[in-house]
Each structure stands twice: as C-alpha cells, then as structure tokens.
CSV table of C-alpha atoms and ligand atoms in Angstrom, one decimal:
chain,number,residue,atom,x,y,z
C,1,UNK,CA,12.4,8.1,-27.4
C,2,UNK,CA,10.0,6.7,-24.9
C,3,UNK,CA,6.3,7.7,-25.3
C,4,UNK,CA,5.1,8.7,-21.9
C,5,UNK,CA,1.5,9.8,-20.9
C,6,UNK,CA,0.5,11.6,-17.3
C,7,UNK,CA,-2.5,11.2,-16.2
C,8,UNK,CA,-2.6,14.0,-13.5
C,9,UNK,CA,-0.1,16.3,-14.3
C,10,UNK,CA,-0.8,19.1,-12.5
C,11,UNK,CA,-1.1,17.1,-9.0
C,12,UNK,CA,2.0,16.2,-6.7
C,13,UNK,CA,3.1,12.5,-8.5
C,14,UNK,CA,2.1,14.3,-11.5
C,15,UNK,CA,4.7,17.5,-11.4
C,16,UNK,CA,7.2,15.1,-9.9
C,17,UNK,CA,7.4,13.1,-12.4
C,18,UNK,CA,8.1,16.0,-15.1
C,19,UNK,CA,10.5,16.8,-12.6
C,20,UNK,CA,12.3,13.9,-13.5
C,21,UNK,CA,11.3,13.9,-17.2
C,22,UNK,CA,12.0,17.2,-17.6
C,23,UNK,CA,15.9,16.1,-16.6
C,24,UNK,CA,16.3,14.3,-19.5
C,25,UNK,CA,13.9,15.9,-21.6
C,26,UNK,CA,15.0,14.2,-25.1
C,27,UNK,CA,14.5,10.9,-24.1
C,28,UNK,CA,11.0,11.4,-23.6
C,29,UNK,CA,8.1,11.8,-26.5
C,30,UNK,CA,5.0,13.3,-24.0
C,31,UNK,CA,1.7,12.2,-26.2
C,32,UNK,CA,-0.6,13.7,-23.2
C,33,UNK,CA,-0.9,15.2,-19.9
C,34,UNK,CA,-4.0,15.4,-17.7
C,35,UNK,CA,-5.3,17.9,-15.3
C,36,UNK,CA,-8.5,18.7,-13.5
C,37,UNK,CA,-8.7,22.8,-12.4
C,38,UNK,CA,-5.4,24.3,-12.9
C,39,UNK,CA,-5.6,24.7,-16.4
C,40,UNK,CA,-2.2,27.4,-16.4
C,41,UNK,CA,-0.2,24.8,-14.7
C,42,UNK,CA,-1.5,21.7,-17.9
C,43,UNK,CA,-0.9,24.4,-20.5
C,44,UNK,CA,2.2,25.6,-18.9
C,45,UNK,CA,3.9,21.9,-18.9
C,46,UNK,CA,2.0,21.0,-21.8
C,47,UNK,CA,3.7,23.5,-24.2
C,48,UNK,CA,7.1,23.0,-22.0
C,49,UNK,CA,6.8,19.4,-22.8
C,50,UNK,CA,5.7,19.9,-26.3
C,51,UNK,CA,2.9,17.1,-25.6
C,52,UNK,CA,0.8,15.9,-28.5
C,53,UNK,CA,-2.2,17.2,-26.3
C,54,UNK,CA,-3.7,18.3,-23.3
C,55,UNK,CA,-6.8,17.1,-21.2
C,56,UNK,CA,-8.3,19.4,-18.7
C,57,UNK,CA,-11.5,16.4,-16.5
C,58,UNK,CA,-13.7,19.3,-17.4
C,59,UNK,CA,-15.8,19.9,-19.8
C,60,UNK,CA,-16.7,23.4,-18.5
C,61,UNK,CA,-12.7,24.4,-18.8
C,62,UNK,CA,-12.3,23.5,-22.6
C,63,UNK,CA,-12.7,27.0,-23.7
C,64,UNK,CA,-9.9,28.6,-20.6
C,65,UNK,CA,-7.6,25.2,-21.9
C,66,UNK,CA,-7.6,26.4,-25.6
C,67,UNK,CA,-7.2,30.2,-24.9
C,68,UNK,CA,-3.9,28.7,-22.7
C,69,UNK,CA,-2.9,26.7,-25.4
C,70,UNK,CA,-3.5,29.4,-28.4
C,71,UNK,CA,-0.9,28.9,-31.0
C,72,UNK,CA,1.4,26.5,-29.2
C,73,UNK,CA,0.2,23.5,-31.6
C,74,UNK,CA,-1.1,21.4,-28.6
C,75,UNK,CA,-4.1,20.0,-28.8
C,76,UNK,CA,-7.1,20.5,-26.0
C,77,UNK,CA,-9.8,18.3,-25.1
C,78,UNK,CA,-12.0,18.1,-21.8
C,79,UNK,CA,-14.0,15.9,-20.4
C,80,UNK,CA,-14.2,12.3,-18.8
C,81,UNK,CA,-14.0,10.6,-22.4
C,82,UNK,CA,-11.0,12.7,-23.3
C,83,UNK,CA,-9.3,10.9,-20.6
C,84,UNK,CA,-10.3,7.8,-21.8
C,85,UNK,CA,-9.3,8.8,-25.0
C,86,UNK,CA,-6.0,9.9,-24.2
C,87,UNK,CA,-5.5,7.1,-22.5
C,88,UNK,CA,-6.0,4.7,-25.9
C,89,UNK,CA,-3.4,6.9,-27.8
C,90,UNK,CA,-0.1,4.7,-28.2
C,91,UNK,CA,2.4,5.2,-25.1
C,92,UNK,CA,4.9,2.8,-24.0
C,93,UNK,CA,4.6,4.4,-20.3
C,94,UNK,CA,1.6,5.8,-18.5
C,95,UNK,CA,2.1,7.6,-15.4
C,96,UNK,CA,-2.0,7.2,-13.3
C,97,UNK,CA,-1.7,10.1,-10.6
C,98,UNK,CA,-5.3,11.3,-10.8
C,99,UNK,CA,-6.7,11.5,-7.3
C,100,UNK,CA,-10.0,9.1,-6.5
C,101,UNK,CA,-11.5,6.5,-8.2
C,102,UNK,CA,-11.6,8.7,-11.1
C,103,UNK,CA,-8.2,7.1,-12.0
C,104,UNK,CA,-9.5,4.3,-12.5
C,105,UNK,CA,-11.0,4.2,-16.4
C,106,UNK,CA,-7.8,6.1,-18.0
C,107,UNK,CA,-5.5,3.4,-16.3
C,108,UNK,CA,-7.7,0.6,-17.4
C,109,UNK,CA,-7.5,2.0,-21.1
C,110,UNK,CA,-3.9,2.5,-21.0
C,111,UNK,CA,-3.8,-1.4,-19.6
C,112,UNK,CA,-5.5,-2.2,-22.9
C,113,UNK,CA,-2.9,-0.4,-25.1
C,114,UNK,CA,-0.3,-2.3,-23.2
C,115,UNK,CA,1.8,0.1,-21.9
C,116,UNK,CA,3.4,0.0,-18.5
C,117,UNK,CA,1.5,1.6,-16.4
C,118,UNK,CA,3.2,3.7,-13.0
C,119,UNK,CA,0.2,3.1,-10.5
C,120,UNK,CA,0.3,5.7,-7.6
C,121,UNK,CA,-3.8,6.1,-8.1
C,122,UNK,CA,-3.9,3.5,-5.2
C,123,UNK,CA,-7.9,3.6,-5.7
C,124,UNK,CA,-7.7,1.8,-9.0
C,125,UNK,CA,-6.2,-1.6,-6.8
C,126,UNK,CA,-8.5,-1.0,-3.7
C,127,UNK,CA,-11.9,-0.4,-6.5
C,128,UNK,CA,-10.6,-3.0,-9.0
C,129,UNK,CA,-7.4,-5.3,-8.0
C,130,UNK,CA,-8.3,-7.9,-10.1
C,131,UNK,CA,-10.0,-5.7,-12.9
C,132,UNK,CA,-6.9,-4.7,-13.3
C,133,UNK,CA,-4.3,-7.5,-13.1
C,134,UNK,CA,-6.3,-9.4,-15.6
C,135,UNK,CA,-6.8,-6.7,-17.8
C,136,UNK,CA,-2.5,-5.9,-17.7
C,137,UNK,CA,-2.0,-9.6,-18.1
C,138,UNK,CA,-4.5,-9.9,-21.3
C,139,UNK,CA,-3.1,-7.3,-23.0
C,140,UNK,CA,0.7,-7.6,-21.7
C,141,UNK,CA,0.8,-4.7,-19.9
C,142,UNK,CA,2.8,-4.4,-17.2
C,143,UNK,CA,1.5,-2.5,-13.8
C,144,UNK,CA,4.5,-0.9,-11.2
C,145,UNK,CA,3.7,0.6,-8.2
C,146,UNK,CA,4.4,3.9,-7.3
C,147,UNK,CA,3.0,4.4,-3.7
C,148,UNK,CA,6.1,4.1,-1.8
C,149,UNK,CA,5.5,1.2,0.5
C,150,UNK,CA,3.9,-1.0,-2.4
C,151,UNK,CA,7.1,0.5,-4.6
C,152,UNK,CA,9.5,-0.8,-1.4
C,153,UNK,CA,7.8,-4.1,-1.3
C,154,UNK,CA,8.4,-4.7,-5.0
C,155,UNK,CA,11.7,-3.7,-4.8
C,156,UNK,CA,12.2,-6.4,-1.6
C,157,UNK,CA,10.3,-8.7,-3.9
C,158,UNK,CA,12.7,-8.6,-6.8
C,159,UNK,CA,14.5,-12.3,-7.1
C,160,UNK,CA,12.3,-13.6,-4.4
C,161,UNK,CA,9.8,-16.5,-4.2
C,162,UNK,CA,6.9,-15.2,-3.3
C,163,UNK,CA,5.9,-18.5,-1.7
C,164,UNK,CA,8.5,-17.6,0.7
C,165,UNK,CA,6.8,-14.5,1.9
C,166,UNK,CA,5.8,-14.6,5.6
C,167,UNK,CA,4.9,-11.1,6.5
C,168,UNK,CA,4.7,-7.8,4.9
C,169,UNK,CA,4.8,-4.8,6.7
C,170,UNK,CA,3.6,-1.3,5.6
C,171,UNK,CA,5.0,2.0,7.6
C,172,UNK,CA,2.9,4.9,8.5
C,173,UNK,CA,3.8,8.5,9.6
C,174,UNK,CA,0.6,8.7,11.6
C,175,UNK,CA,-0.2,11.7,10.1
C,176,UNK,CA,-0.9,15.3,11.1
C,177,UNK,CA,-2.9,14.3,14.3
C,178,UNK,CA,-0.2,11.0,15.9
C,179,UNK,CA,0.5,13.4,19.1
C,180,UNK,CA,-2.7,14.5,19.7
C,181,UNK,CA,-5.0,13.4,22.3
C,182,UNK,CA,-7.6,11.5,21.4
C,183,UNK,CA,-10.0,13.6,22.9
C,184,UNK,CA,-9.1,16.7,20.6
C,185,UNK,CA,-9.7,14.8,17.7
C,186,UNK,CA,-13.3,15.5,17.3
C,187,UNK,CA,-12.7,19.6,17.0
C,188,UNK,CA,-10.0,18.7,14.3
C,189,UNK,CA,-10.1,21.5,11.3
C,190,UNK,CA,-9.3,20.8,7.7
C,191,UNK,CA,-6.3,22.3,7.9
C,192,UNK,CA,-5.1,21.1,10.7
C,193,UNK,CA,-5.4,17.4,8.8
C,194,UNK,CA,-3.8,19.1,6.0
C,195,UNK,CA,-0.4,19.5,7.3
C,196,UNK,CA,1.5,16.5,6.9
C,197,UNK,CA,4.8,15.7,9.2
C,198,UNK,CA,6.9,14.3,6.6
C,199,UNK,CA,5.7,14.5,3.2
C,200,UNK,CA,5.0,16.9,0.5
C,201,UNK,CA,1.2,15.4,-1.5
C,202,UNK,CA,-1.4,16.3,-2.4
C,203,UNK,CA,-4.5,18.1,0.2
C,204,UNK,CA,-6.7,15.1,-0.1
C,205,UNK,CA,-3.9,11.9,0.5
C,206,UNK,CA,-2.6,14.0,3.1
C,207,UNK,CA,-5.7,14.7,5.2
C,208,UNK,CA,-6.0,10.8,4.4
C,209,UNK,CA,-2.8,9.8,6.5
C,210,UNK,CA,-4.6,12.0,9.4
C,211,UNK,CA,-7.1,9.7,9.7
C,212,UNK,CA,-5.0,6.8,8.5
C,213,UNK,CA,-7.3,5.8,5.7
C,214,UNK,CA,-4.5,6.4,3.4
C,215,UNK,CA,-2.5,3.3,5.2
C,216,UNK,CA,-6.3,1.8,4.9
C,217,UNK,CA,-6.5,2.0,1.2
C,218,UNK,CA,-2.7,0.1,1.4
C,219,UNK,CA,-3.3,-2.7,3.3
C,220,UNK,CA,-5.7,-3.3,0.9
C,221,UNK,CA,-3.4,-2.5,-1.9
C,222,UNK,CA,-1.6,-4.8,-0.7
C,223,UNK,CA,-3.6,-7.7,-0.9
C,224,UNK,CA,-4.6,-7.0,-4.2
C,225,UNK,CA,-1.4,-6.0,-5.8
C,226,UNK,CA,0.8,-8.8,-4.7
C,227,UNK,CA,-2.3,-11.2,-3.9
C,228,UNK,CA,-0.9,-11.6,-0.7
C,229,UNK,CA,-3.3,-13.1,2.5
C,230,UNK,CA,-4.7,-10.4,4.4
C,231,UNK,CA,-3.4,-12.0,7.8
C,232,UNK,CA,-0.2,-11.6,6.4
C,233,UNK,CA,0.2,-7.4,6.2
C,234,UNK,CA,0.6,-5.2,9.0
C,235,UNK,CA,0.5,-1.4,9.6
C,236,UNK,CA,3.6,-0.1,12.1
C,237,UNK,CA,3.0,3.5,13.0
C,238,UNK,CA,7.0,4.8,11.9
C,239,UNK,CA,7.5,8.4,12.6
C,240,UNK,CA,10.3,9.2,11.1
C,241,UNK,CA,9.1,7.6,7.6
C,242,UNK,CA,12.6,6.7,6.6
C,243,UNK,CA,11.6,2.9,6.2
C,244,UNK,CA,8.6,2.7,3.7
C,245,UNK,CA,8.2,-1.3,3.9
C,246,UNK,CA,9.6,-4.5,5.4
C,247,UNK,CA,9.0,-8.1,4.0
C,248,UNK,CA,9.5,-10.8,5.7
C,249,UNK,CA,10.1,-14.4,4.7
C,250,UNK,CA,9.9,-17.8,6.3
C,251,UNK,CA,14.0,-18.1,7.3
C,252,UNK,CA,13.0,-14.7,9.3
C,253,UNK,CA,14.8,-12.3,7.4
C,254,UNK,CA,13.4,-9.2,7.0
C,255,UNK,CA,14.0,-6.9,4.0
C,256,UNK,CA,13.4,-2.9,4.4
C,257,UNK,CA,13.4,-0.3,1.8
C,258,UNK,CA,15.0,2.8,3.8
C,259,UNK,CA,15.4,6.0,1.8
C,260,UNK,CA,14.2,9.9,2.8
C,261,UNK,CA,10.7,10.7,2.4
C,262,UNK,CA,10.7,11.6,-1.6
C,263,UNK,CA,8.1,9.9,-4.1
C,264,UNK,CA,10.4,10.6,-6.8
C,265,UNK,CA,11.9,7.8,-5.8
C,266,UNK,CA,9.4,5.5,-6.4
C,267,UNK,CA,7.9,7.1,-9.6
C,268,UNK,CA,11.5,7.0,-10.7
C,269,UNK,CA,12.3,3.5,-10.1
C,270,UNK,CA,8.8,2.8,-12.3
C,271,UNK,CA,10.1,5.0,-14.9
C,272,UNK,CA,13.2,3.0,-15.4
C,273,UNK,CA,12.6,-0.2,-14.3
C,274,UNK,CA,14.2,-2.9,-15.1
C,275,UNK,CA,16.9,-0.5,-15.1
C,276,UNK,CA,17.9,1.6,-12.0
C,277,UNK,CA,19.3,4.9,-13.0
C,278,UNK,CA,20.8,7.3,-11.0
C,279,UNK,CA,18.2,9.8,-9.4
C,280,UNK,CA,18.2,13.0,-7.9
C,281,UNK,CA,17.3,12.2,-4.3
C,282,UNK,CA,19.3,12.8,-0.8
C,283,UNK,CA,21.1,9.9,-0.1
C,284,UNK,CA,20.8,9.0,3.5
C,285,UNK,CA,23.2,9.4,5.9
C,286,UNK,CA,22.6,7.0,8.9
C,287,UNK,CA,24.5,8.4,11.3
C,288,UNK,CA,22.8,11.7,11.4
C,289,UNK,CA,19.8,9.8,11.4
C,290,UNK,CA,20.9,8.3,14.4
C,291,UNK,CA,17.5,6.0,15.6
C,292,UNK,CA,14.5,4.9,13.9
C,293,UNK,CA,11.5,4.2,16.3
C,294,UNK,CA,8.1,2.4,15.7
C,295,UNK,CA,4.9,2.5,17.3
C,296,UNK,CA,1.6,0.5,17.0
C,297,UNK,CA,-0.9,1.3,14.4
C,298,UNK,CA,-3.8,2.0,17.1
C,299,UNK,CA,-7.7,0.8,15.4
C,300,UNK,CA,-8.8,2.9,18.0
C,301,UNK,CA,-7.1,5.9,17.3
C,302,UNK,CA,-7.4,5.6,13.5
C,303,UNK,CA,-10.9,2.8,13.1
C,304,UNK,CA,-9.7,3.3,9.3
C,305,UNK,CA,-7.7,0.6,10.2
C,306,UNK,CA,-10.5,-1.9,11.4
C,307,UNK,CA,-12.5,-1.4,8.4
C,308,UNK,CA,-9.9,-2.1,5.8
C,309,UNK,CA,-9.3,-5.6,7.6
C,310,UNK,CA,-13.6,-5.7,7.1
C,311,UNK,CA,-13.4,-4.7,3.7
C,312,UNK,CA,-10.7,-7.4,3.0
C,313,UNK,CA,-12.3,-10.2,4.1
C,314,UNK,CA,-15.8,-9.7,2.1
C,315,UNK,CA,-14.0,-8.8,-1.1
C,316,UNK,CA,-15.9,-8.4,-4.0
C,317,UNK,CA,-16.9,-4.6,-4.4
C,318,UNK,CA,-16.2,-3.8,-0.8
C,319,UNK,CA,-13.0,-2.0,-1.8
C,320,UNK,CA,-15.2,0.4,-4.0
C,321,UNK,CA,-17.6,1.1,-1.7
C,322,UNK,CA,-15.1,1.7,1.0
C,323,UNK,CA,-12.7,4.1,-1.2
C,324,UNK,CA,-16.3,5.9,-2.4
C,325,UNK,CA,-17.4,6.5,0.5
C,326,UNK,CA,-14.2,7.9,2.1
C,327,UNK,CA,-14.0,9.9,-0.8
C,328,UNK,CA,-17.1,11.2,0.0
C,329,UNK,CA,-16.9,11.7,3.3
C,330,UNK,CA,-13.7,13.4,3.0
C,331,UNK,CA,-15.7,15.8,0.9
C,332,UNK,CA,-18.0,15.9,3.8
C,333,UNK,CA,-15.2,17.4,6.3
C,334,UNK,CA,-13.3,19.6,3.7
C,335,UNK,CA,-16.7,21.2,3.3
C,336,UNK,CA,-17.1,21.4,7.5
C,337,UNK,CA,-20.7,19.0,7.4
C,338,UNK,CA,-18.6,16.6,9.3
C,339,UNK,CA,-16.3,16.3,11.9
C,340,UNK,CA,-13.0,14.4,11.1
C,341,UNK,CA,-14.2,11.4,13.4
C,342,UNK,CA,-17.4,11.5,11.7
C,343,UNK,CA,-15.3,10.2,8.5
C,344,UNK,CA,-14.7,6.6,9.7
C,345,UNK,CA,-18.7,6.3,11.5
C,346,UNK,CA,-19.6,7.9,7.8
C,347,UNK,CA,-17.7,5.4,5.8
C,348,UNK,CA,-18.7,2.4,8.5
C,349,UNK,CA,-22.5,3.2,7.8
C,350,UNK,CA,-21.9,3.2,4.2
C,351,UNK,CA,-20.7,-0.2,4.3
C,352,UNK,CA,-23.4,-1.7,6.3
C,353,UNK,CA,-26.0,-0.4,4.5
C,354,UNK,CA,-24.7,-1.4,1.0
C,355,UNK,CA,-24.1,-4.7,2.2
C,356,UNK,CA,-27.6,-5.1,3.6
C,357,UNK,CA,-28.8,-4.8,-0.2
C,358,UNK,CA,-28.4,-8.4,-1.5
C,359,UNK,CA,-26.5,-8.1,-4.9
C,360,UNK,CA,-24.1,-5.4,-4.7
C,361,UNK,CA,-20.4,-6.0,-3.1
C,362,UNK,CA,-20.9,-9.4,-4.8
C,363,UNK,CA,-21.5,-8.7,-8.2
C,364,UNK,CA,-18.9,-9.1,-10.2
C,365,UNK,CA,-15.6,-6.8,-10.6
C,366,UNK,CA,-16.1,-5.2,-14.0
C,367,UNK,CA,-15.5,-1.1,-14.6
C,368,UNK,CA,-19.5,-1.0,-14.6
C,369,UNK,CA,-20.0,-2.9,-11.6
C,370,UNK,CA,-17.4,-0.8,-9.9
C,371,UNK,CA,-18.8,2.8,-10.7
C,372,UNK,CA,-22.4,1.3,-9.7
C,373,UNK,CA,-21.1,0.5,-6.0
C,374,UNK,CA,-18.7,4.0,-5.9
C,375,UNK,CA,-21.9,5.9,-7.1
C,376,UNK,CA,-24.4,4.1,-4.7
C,377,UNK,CA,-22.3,4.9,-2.1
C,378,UNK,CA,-21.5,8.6,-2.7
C,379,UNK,CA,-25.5,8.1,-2.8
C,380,UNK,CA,-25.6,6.5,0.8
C,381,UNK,CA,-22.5,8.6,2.1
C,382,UNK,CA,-24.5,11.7,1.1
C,383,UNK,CA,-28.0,10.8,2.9
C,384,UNK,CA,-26.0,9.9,5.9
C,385,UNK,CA,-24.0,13.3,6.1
C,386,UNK,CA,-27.5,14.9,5.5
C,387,UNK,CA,-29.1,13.6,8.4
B,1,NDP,P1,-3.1,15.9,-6.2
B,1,NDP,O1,-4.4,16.3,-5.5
B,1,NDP,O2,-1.9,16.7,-5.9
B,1,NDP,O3,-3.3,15.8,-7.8
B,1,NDP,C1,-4.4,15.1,-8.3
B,1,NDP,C2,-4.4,15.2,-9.8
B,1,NDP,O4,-5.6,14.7,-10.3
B,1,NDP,C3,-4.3,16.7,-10.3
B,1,NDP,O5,-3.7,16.6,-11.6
B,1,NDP,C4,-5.8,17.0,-10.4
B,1,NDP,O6,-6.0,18.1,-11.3
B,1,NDP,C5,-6.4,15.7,-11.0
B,1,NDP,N1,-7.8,15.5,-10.7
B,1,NDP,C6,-8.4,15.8,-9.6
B,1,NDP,N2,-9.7,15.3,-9.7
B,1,NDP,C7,-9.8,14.7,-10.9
B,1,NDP,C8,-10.9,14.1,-11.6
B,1,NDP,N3,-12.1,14.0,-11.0
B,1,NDP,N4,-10.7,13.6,-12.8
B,1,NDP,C9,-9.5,13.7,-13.4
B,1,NDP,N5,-8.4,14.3,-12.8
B,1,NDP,C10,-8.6,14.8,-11.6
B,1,NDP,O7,-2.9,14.4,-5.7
B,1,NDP,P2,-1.5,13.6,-5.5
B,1,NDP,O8,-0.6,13.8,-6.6
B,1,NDP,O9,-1.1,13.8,-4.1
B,1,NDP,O10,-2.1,12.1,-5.6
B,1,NDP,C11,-2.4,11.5,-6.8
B,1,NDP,C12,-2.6,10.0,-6.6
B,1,NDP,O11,-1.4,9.4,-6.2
B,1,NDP,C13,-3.6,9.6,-5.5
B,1,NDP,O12,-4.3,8.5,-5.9
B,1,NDP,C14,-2.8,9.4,-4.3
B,1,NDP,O13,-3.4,8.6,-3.4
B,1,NDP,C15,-1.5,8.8,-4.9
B,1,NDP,N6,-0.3,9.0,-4.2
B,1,NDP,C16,0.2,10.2,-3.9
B,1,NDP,C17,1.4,10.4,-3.2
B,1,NDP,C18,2.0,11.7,-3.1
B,1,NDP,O14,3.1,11.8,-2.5
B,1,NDP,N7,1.4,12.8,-3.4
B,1,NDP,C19,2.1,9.2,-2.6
B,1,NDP,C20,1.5,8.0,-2.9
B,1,NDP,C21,0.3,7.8,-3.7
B,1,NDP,P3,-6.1,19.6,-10.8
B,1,NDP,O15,-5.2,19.8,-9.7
B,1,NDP,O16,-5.6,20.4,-12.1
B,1,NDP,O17,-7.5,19.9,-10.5
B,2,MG,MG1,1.9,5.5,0.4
C-alpha cells in the first residue's frame, strides 16, 4: 500500500485526486488530508478514506473539525504547524494542492521526508524554485508537476536531452474575459472573472487565467522547474485548451501534449509515474474536434504577462513578491476595493517599491527569506489598495 498525503483536499486538485484514489481505494494508506474552511467536506473524506488524521489551516475551526470527526478514530489538528506537521509524518506520496504561497512550508516538509511530491501549488516554484529543487535533491525526494502545461512538458521531456531543448511553449485559454473589448475590462465583476471557458478549478486560479496571471505564475514555473532560459518560453493564447504544451528542439520538431481539458490527468500521471496506468478521462476524438486555432498572448491585454518576463530576469525573491502581491491584490478585487485592471498596476507598484529597498529580492532564497518578501508585500499591496 502506498502512503499518500493531500495537502488541500477539500479544493479542486484536491477532490480530484480522491477521485482517482478513491478508484482503487486499497492500494492507498491516506496518513492525512488538509483543508482550510469546509471542515464537512475534510471530515467527510477523511472518515471515507479512513486517514490517520485530518488538518483543518485553522486554528479557530479545531473544535467544528473534532465534533465532524466524533468517534470516527481520525485524528484532528488545526493550525499552520499542523500542516507542517502533517507534512513530516512518513508518506511515500504527497499531493501540494493548497492555494497561495501557503503551500509552500507543508511541500518543503514533505521534500525533507523524501517523498514524491505532486506539485500543482505552482506558487511554491514561482516563491522558491530553487528552495525547492535543492531541498528534493538533498533529501532524494522527487518533485512531479501537476499543472498541466508543466505536467505536458515533462511528459515531452521524457527520454530527451534537455540540451536539445529550443523552445517551450505554454497554452493559455485566455480566460473568462479573451472576447471582450478591452475597454469593458475595467467594469469587470468578480464573477464575471470567475467563469472559466474550459476548465473546472478553483475561484481564485480561475479569476487568475482572467487576468492571465495564472499563465504569469507559469512562465515562471517554467524557468524554475525545468531551469530553462527565460528567452526560451512563450505563452500562445489556445482557445480550445486541447494542447496544454509544445517543446521544441533544435532539429525543429515540436512535441505537443493534446488531451481534453481534465487535471486528473496530470495529477494522475504524478500518481503513477514512472508507470502510466489507465485513467478515467475522455479520450479525444480528432475528428470531432475538427481545428485547433492559436492566438497571441497580448501584454497589453493581459500586462501579467510583461511582468512575469520582469520578474524573471531580476530573480532572486522577485517571484515571491510578485505571487504575494497578486495574491493580494486578487483579495483586493474579490473584495470590490479594486477594479480587475487595477490588479496588474497593484502588483507593478508592489514590485517597484520593494525593489527600491536595497536588500530584499536579493537576499537569499530560504523559507524565511521568502515569507519576509510575501509579507512585506501583502504590506505594500495593502497601503497601495488603501490609497
Ligand atoms: P481551491 O481553491 O479549489 O482549493 C484550495 C485548497 O487549499 C482547499 O483545500 C482550501 O481549503 C485550501 N486552502 C485555502 N487557503 C489555505 C491556507 N491559507 N492554508 C491552507 N490551506 C488552504 O484551489 P485549486 O484546487 O483550484 O488549486 C490548488 C492549487 O493547484 C493552486 O496552487 C492552483 O494554482 C493549482 N492548480 C489548480 C488547477 C485546477 O485545475 N484547479 C490546475 C493547475 C494548478 P478550503 O476550501 O477547505 O478552505
Ligand atoms: Mg496550468
């Protein structure tokens, strides 16, 4: 029996992935499952699961978690240092679907175990890329990508020489707003940017491919995942979200990953890998499909764009600032302070100013370092939005 942790349960990757665990339910041991708020759903699939425990991010909830879990034999704990505690118990596969930079401390513990760990919290790479590659690679912990593009470009990657690599390309949907004229933009609700085109996630990522800052946080996933020169990744606005990545090497072929819009996919190829098992996802049928059509990722449209190629070149803490303040400034338009333009101008300012202090994007990428620049600029993001 594989020991599996999920770090996020309750979320979208989370209950997808014990949709696919749940298929095969004895060749799985689940030592813990994570939530934030929606204590029935943890309990629920905690006692389903039969989980060793389960972790609500709250403290405030541990009384609600152990009422749910009354006489089932689970264990409850709440709390940041729960996480992190869950996260050291033995597991020989971690699944990090918490949303935000939160993700990142319970994914660097489970490094330190060892396990392999399924990566969809894309802010742990953008905060902490090499944090956490040298963390897997001390303790031999092995990291497998779970957004889909960075799962299609491992996948095109596999018996490759990575020397060899000319180009990658990442797809984008363009999000709830890629029709709209640019002009409408600025009276652009909350939910409005929360209806997504083609996939089924979570209300933060999706309002995130609105404003493309989602395909933001991936180019510089990207980089840091597969170390690859920022020059070489692009963005392509796709549509249709049928093709999730294309690399390209130096004899010009080009390698796409091509598969209906369904991230159990991708967490499933990390659940098995090195294997591939058979999963329970539509199978394309081309002819239906019929055409495929591509479009250019616009910087003006979408200035998330511009700012991840900024953030890329200065390196350092950059990434955490940038994926802090977005998060922030998301917060900022969910809660109707901002408008939805104002979240790039919000996030831009952020990143001038913090760079303006001498000492901070360059310091060093530890996890103190990194919470340091994410709180100064929720700090900065926060005085700007309170203008
Ligand atoms: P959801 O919002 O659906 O779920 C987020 C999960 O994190 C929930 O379990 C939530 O708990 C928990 N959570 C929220 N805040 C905190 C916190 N501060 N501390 C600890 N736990 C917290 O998000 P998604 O599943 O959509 O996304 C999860 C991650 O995967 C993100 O990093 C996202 O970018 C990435 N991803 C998602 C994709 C998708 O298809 N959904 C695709 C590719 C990447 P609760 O709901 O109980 O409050
Ligand atoms: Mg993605």
């Amino acid at each position: 029996m594989r020991r599996v942790t999920i770090f996020g349960a309750t979320g979208s990757i989370g209950q997808n992935t014990l949709n696919l665990i749940g298929r095969d339910p004895d060749a799985y041991d689940v030592v813990a499952l994570t939530g934030g708020q929606n204590i029935a759903q943890l309990a629920k699939d905690a006692i389903a699961f039969k989980a060793d425990v389960a972790v609500t991010a709250h403290s405030h909830l541990l009384n609600d978690l152990r009422q749910a879990l009354a006489g089932s034999g689970v264990e409850a704990a709440a709390g940041p240092q729960a996480l992190i505690d869950a996260a050291a118990r033995p597991a020989d596969w971690v699944m990090s679907s918490i949303v935000g930079s939160a993700g990142l401390a319970p994914g660097l513990t489970a490094l330190q175990q060892g396990a392999s760990l399924a990566l969809a919290n894309k802010e742990s790479m953008v905060c902490a890329g090499p944090l956490m590659l040298s963390t897997a690679k001390a303790h031999g912990a092995r990291i497998l990508p779970v957004d889909s593009e960075h799962s299609a470009v491992f996948q095109a990657l596999i018996g490759e020489d990575l020397d060899a690599i000319e180009r990658v390309i990442i797809t984008a949907s363009g999000g709830a707003f890629r029709d709209w004229p640019l002009e409408d933009l600025a009276a652009a609700t909350p939910e409005q940017a929360a209806q997504h085109p083609n996939w089924d996630m979570g209300q933060r990522i999706t309002i995130d491919s609105a404003s493309m800052f989602n395909k933001a946080l991936e180019l510089i996933e990207t980089k840091e995942f597969f170390q690859i020169a920022p020059a070489k990744i692009e963005a392509v606005v796709h549509p249709e979200s049928m093709i999730h990545a294309l690399v390209g090497f130096q004899d010009g072929a080009l390698m796409a990953h091509v598969g209906p819009p369904d991230m159990r996919h991708a967490i499933g190829f990390a659940l098995h890998y090195p294997q591939r098992k058979a999963l329970p996802v539509e199978r394309l049928d081309l002819v239906s499909l019929g055409q495929l059509t591509f479009r250019p990722a616009d910087e003006q449209r979408w200035p998330a764009l511009r700012l991840a190629r900024e953030v890329m070149a200065t390196g350092g803490l950059a990434g955490a600032v940038f994926n802090a303040a977005k998060e922030r400034a998301l917060d900022g338009f969910l809660d109707r302070r901002i408008g939805f333009q104002q979240i790039a101008s919000v996030v831009e300012e952020v990143l001038s100013r913090v760079s303006a202090q001498p000492g901070h994007i360059d310091a060093a990428i530890t996890l103190d370092n990194v919470m340091h620049a994410d709180h100064l600029a929720r700090v900065r993001a926060d005085e700007i939005m309170n203008k």
